[in-house]
Tab-separated table of C-alpha atoms in Angstrom:
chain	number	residue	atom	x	y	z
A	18	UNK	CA	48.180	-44.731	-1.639
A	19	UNK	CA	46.938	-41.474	-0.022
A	20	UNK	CA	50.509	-39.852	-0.344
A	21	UNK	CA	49.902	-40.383	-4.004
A	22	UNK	CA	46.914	-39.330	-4.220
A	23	UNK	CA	47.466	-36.008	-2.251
A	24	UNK	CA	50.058	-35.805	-4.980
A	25	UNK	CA	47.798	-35.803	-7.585
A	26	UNK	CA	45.390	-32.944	-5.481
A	27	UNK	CA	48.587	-30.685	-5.336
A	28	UNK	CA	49.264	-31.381	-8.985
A	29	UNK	CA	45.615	-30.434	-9.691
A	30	UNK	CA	45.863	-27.135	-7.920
A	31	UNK	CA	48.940	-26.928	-8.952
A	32	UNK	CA	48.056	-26.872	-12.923
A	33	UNK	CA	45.062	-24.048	-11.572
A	34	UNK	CA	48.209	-21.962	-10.459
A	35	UNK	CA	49.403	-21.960	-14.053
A	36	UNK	CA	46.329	-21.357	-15.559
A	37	UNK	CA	45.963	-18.408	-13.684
A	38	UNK	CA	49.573	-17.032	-15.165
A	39	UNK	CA	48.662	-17.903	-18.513
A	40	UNK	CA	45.169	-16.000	-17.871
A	41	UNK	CA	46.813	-13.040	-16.123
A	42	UNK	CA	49.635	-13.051	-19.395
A	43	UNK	CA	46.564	-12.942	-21.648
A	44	UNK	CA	45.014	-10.099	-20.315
A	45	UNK	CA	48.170	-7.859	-19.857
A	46	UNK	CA	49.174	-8.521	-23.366
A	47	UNK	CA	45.171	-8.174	-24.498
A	48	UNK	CA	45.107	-4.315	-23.175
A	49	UNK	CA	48.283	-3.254	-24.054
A	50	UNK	CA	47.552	-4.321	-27.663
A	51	UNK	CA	44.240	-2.618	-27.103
A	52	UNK	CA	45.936	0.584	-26.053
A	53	UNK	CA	48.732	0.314	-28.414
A	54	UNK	CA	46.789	-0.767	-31.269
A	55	UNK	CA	49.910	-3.615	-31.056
A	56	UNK	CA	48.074	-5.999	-34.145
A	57	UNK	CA	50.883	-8.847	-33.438
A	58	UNK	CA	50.250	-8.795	-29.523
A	59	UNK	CA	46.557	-9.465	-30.354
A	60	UNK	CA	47.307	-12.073	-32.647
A	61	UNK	CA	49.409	-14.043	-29.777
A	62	UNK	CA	46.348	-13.841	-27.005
A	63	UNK	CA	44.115	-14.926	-29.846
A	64	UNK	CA	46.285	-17.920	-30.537
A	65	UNK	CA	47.510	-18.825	-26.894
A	66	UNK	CA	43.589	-18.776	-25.765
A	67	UNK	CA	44.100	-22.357	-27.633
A	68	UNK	CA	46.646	-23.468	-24.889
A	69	UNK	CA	44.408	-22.435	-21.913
A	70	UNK	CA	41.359	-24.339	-23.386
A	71	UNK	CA	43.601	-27.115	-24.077
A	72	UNK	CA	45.598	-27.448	-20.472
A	73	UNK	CA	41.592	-26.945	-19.321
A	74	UNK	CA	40.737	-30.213	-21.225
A	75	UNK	CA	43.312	-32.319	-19.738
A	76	UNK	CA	43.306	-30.934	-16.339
A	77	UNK	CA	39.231	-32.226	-16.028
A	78	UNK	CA	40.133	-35.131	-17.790
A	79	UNK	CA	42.414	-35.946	-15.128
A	80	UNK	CA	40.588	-34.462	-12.468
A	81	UNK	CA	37.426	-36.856	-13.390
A	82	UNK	CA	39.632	-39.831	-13.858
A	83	UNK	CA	41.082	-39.224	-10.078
A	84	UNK	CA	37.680	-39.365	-8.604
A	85	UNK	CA	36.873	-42.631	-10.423
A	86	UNK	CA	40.016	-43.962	-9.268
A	87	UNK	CA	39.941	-42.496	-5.899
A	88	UNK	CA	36.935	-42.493	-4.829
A	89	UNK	CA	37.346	-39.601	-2.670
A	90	UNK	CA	34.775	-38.272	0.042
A	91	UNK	CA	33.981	-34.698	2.058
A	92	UNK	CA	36.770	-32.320	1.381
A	93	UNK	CA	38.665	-34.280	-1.135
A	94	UNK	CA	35.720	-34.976	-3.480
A	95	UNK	CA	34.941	-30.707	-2.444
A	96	UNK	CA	38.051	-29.605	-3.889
A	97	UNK	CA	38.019	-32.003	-6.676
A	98	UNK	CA	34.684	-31.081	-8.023
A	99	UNK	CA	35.651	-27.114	-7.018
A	100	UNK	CA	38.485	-27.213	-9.077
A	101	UNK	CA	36.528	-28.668	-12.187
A	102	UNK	CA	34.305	-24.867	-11.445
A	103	UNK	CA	37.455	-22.767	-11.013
A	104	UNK	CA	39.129	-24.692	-14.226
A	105	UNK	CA	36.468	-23.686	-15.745
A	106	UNK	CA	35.801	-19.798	-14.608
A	107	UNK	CA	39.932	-19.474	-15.999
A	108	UNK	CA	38.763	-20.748	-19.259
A	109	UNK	CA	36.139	-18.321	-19.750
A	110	UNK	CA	38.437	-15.337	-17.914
A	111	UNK	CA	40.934	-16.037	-21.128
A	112	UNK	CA	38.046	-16.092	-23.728
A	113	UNK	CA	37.051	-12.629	-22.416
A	114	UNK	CA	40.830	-11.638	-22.860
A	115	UNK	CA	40.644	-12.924	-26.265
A	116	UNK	CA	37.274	-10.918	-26.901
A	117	UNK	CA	39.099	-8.001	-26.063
A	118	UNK	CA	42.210	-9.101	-27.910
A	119	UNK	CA	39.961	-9.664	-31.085
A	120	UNK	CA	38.468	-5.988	-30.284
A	121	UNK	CA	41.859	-4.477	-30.957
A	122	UNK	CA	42.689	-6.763	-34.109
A	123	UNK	CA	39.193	-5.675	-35.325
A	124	UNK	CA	40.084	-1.754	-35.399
A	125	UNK	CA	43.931	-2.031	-36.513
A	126	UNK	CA	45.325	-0.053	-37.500
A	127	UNK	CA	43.510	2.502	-35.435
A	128	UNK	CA	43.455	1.882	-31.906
A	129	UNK	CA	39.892	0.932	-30.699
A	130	UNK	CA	40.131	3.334	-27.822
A	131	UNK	CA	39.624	6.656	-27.713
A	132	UNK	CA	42.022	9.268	-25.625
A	133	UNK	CA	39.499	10.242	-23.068
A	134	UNK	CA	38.592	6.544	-22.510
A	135	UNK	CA	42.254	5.369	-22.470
A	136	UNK	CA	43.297	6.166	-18.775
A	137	UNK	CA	40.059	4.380	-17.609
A	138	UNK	CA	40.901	1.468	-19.476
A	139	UNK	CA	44.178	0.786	-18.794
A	140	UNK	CA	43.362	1.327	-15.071
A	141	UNK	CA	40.649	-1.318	-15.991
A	142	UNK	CA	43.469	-3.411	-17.543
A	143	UNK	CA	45.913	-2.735	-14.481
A	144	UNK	CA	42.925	-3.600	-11.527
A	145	UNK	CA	41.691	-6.737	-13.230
A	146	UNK	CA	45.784	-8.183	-14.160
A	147	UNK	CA	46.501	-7.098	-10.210
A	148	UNK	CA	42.725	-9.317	-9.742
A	149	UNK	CA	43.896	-12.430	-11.177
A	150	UNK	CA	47.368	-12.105	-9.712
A	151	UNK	CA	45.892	-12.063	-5.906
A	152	UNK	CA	43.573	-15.377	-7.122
A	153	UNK	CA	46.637	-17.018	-8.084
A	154	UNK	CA	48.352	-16.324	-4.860
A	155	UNK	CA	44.630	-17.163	-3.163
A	156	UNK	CA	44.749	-20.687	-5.375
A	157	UNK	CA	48.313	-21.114	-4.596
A	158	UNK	CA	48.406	-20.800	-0.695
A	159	UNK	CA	44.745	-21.091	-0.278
A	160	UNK	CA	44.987	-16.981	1.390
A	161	UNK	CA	41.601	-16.445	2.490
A	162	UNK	CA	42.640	-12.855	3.639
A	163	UNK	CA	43.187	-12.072	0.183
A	164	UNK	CA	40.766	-13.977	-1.220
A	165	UNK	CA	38.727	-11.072	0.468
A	166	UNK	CA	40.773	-8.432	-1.289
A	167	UNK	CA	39.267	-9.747	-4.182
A	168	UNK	CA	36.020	-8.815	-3.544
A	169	UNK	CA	37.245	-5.076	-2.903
A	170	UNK	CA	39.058	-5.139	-6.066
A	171	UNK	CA	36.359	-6.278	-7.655
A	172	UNK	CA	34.145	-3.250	-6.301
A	173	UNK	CA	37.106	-0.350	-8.683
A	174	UNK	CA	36.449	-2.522	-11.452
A	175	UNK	CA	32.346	-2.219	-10.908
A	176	UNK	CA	32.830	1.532	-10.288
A	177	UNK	CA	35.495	2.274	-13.593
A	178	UNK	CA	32.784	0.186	-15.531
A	179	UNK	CA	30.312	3.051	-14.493
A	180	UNK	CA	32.867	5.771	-15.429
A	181	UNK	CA	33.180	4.373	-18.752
A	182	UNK	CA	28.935	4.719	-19.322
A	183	UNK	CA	29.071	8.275	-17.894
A	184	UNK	CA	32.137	9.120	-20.307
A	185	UNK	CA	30.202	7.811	-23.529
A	186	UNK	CA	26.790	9.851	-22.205
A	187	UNK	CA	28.178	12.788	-22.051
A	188	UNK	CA	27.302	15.605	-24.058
A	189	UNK	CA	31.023	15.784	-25.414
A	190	UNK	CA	31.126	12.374	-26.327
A	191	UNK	CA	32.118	12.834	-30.011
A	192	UNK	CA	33.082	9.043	-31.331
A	193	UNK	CA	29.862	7.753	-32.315
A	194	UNK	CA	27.747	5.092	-31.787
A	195	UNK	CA	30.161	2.564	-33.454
A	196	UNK	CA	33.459	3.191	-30.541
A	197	UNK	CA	30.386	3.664	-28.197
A	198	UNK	CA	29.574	0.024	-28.789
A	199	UNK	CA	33.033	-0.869	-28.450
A	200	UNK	CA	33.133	0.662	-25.340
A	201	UNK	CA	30.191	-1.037	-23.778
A	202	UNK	CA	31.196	-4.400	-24.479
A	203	UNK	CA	35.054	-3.989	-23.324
A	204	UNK	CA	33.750	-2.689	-20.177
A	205	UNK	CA	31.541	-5.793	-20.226
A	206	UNK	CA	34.660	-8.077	-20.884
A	207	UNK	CA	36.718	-6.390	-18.029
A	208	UNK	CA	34.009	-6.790	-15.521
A	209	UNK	CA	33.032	-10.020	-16.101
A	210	UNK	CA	36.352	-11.146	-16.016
A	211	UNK	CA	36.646	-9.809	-12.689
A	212	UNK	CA	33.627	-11.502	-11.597
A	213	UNK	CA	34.481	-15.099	-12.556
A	214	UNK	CA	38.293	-13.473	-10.289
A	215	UNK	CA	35.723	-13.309	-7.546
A	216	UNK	CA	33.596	-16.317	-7.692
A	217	UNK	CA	37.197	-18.440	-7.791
A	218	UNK	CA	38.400	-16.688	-4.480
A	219	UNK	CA	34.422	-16.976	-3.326
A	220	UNK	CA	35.216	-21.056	-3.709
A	221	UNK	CA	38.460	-21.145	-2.401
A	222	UNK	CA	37.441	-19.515	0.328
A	223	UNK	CA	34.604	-21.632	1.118
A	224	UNK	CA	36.430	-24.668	0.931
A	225	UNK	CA	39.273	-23.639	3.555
A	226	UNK	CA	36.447	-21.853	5.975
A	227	UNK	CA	33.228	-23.698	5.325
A	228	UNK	CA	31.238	-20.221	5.452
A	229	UNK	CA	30.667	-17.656	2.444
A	230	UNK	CA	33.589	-14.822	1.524
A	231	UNK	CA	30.147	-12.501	1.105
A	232	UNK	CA	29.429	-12.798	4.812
A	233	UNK	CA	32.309	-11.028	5.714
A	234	UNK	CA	33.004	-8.838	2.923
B	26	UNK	CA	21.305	-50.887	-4.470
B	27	UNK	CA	22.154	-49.754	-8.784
B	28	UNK	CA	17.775	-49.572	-8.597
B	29	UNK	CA	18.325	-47.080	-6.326
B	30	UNK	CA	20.900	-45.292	-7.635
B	31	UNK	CA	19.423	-45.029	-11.018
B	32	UNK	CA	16.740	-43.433	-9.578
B	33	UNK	CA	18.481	-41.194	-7.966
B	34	UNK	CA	20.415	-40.338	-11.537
B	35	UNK	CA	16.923	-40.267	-13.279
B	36	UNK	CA	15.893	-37.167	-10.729
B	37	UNK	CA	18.956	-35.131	-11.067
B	38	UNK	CA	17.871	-35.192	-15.191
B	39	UNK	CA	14.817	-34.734	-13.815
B	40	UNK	CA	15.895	-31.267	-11.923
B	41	UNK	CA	18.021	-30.004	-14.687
B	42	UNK	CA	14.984	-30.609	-17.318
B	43	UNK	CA	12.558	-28.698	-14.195
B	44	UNK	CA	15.375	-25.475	-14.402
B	45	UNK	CA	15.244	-25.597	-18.720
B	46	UNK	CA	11.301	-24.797	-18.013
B	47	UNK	CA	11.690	-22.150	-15.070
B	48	UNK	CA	14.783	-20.188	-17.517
B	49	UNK	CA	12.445	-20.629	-20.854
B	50	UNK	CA	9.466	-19.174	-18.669
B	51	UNK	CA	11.919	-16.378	-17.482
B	52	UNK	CA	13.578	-15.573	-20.725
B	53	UNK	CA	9.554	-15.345	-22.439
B	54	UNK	CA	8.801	-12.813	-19.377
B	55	UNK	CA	11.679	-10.942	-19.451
B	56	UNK	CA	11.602	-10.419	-23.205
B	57	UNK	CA	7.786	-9.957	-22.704
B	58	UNK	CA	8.463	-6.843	-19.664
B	59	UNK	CA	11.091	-5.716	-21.683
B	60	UNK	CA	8.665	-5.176	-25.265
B	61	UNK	CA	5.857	-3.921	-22.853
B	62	UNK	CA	7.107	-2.196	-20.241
B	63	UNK	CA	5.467	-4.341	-17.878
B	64	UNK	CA	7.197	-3.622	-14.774
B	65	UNK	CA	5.049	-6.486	-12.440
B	66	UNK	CA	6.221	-8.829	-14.246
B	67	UNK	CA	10.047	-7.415	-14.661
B	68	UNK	CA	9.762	-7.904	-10.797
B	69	UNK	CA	8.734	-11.176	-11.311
B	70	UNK	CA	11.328	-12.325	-13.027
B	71	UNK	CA	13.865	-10.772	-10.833
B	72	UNK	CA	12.278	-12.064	-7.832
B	73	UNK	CA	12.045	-15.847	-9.350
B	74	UNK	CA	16.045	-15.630	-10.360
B	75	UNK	CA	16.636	-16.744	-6.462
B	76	UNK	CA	14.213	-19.907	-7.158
B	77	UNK	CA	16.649	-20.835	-10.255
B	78	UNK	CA	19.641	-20.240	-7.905
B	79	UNK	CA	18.436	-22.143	-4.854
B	80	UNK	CA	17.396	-25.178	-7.296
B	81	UNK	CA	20.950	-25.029	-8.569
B	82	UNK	CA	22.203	-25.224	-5.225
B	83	UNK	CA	20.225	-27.980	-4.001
B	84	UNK	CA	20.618	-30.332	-6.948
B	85	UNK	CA	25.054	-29.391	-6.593
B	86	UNK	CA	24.601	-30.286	-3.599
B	87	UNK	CA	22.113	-33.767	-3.966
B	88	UNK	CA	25.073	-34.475	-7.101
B	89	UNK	CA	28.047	-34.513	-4.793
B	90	UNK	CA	26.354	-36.757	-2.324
B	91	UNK	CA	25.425	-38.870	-4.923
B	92	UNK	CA	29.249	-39.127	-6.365
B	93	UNK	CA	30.281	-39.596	-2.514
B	94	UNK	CA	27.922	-42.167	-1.748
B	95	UNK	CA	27.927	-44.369	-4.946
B	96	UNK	CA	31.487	-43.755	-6.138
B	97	UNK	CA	30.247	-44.019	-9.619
B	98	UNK	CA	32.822	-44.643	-12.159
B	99	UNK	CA	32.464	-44.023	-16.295
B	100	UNK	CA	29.244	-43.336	-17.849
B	101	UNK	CA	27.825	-42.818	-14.489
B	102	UNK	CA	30.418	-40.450	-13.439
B	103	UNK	CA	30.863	-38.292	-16.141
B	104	UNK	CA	26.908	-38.169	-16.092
B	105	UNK	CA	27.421	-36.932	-12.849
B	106	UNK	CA	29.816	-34.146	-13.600
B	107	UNK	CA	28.077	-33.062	-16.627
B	108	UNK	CA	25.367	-32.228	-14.658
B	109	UNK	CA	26.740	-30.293	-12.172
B	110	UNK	CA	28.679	-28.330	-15.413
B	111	UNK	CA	24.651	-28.090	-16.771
B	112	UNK	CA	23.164	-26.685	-13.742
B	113	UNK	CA	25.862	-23.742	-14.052
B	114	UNK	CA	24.689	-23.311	-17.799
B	115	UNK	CA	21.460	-23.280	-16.294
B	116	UNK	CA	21.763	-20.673	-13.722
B	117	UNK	CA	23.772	-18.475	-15.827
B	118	UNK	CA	21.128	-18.625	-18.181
B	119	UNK	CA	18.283	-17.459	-15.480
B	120	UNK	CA	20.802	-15.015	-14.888
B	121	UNK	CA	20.560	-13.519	-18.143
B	122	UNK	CA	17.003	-13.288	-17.730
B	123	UNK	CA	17.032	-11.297	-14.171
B	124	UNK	CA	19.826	-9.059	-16.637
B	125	UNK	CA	16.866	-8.622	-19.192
B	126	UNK	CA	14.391	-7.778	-16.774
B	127	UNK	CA	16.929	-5.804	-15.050
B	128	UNK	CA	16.887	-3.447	-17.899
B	129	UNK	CA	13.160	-2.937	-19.026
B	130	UNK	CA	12.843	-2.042	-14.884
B	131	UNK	CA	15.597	0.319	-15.501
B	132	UNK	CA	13.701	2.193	-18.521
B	133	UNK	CA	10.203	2.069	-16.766
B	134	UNK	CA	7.621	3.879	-17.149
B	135	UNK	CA	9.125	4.381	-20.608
B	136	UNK	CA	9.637	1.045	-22.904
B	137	UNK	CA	13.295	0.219	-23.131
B	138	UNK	CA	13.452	-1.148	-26.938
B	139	UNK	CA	13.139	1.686	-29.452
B	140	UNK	CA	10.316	0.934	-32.472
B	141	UNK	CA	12.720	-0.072	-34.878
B	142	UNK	CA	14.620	-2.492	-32.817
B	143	UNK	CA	11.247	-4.466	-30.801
B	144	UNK	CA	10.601	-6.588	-33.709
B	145	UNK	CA	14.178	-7.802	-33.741
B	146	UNK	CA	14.329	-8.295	-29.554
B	147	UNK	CA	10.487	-9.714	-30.206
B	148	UNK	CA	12.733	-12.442	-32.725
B	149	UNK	CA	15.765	-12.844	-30.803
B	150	UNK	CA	13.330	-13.860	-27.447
B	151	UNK	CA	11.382	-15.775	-29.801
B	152	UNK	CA	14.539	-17.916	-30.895
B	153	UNK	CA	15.791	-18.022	-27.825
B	154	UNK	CA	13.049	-19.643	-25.944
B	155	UNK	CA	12.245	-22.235	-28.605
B	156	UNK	CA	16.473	-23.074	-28.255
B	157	UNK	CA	15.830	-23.284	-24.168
B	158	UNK	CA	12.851	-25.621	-25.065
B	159	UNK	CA	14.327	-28.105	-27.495
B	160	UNK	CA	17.330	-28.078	-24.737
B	161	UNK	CA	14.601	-29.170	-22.105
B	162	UNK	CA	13.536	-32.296	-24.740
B	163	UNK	CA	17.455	-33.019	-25.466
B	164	UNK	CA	18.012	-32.714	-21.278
B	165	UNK	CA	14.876	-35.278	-21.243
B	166	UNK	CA	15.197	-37.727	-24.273
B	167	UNK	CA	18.539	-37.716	-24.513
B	168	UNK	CA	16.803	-36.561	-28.223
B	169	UNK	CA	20.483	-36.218	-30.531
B	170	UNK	CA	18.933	-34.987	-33.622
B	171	UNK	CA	17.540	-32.038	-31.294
B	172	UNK	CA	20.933	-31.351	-29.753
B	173	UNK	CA	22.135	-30.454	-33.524
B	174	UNK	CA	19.182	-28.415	-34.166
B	175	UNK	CA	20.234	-26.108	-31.564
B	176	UNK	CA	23.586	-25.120	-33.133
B	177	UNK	CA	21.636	-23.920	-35.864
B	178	UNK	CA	18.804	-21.999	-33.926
B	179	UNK	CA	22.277	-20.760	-32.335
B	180	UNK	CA	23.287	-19.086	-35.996
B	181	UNK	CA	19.557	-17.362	-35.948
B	182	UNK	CA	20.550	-15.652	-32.917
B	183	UNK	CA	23.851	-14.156	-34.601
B	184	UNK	CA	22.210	-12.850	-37.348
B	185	UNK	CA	19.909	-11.457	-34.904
B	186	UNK	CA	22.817	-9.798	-32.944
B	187	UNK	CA	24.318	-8.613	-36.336
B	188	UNK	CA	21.048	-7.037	-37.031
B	189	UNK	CA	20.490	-4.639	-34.137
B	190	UNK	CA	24.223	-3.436	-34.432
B	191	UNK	CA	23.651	-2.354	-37.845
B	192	UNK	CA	20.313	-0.837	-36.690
B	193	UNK	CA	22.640	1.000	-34.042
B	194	UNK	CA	24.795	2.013	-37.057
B	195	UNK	CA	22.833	3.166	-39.370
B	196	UNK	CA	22.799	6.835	-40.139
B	197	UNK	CA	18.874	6.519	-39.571
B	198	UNK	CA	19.278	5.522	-35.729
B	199	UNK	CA	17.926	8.842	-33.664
B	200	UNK	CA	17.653	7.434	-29.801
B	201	UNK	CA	20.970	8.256	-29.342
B	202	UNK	CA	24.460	6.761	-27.134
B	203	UNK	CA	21.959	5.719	-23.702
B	204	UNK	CA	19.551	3.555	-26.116
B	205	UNK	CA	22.365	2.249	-28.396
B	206	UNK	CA	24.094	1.050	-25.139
B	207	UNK	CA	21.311	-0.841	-23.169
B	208	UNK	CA	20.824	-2.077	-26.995
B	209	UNK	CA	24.694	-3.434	-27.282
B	210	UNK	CA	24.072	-5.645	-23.555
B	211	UNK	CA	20.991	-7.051	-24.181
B	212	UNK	CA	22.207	-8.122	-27.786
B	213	UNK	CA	25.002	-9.490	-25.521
B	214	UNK	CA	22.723	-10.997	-23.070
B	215	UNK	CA	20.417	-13.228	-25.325
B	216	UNK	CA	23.706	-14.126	-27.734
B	217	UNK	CA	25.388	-15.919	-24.314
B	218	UNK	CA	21.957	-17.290	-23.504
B	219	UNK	CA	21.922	-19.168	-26.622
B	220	UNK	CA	25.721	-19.849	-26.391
B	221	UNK	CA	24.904	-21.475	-22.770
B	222	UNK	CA	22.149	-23.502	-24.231
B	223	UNK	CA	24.259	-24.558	-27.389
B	224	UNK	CA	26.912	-25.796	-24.741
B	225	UNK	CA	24.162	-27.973	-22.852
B	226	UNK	CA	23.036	-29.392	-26.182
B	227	UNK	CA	26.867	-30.422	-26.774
B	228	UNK	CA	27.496	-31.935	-23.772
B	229	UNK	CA	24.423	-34.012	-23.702
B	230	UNK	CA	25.743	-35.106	-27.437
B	231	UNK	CA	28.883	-35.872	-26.165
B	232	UNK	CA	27.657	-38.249	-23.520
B	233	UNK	CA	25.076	-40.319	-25.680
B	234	UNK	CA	27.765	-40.608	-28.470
B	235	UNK	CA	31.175	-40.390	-26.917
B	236	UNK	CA	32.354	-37.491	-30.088
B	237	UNK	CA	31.194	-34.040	-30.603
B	238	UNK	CA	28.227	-32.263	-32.291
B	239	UNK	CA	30.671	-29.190	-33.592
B	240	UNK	CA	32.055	-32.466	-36.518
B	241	UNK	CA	28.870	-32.864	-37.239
B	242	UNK	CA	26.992	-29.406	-37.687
């Protein structure tokens, strides 16, 4: 009985481990069709967003139907109702790929970003992929030490996000308001993705250590 | 022994429709500091964002005893669960708020929202805390018909959105890339309000009828 069940915990985390791929796939493939102004490369992270909300939906549905069957306690029930948090954070980590993945559909067949902005981006691209590759490994092996990378990581993202602002207020910002807007809200995708990065190493963390990754970061 | 535990289900609706009224009173002052430049009460709403969060954490934590203690299965359990997926909504929401008030702080002395644009924020604030207050009744009565209404006040608050980025378009628009940016988020921020507040209408839906609102609306 509790060999099964822990089983069932490892397939649980185990499924979070995919989702993770899938997520880190989506947003790889959602800035280089940003960069590339690639319209068929957008049109696959729009579509595969379906298969994360959908492996979302059964992984609660099973995670829900273990506690009513198992009736877990303390760390068990922790993780269980954890992972039903960090399911969720993945889900909205590949919507924001799709946003930006819709971005790039929306301004083919000119790419949506402009040269000066490009080399922050795809740094912004390459940070928040290498992000959600270290919170797989953290999901996968439960690695509190880089759980706390994450944080770090987290702090380029925050500080190319301000980079991007001070690029579009500058007095030789000649795009307009329109790629201006643009701007703002990948920058707003990018960084929010990395924050629902941090809040899953945050919980993994917290469930190996008992204490808060922000004490220590 | 189910007394008991119904009462103890009855208070954790109770909590989540206690954090609807501390997020609609937030989102009214926010929108209010923001229109006014009223920087007291910007702080205010800042300063309360910790009350939202430690009410979030308390009631988590009250909902995983309660799943530990009573192993509830079903209706019980997914009530349970919902909750706790709720309470995020919830906090994200407040959130949104301390973002809001963030920004008319940011601005002060001067008033963040440009003429043409404060009778639009003055709409979208409007909209959105009459959507946070039917989501208190549907959190309270379990109210169905209510739950619907939401998705609808939810298309007022696109049209909204729509309406300040063609206001940021127009030829007309003088205040320039800074304005036009803090414009873009806060568009941003009340649009996920509403989308966090349409997904707590849905989920309340879903658990008094077993299908979803989205076939319906």
């Amino acid at each position: 009985m509790r060999e099964q069940f822990q089983e069932e915990l490892d397939a649980v985390s185990s499924t979070l481990v995919d989702m993770a791929g899938l997520v880190k796939t989506a947003m790889q493939n959602a800035t280089t069709a940003l960069l590339t102004a690639d319209l068929a490369l957008a049109e696959k992270v729009i579509a595969d967003d379906l298969i994360i909300d959908e492996i979302q939906h059964e992984l609660d549905a099973k995670t829900i139907n273990l506690i009513a069957r198992q009736s877990p306690v303390a760390t068990d029930l922790r993780t269980l109702v954890t992972s039903l948090r960090m399911s969720a954070d993945l889900e909205r980590m590949g919507d924001l790929a799709h946003h930006i993945a819709k971005s790039a559909r929306m301004r083919y067949p000119a790419t949506a970003v402009p040269p000066e902005l490009s080399l922050t981006i795809e740094e912004m691209g390459r940070v928040c992929v290498s992000i959600i590759e270290k919170v797989a490994l953290v999901l996968k092996n439960r690695d509190t030490d880089r759980a706390l990378e994450v944080e770090k990581d987290d702090d380029a993202i925050d500080s190319l996000h301000r980079k991007i602002i001070q690029t579009l207020l500058d007095p030789s910002w000649q795009h307009g308001i329109e790629t201006a807007i643009d701007m703002t809200l990948l920058g707003r995708y990018y960084e929010r993705c990395a924050d629902h990065a941090v809040s899953i190493a945050r919980r993994v963390y917290f469930l190996v250590t008992g204490t808060y990754a922000s004490d220590k970061a």
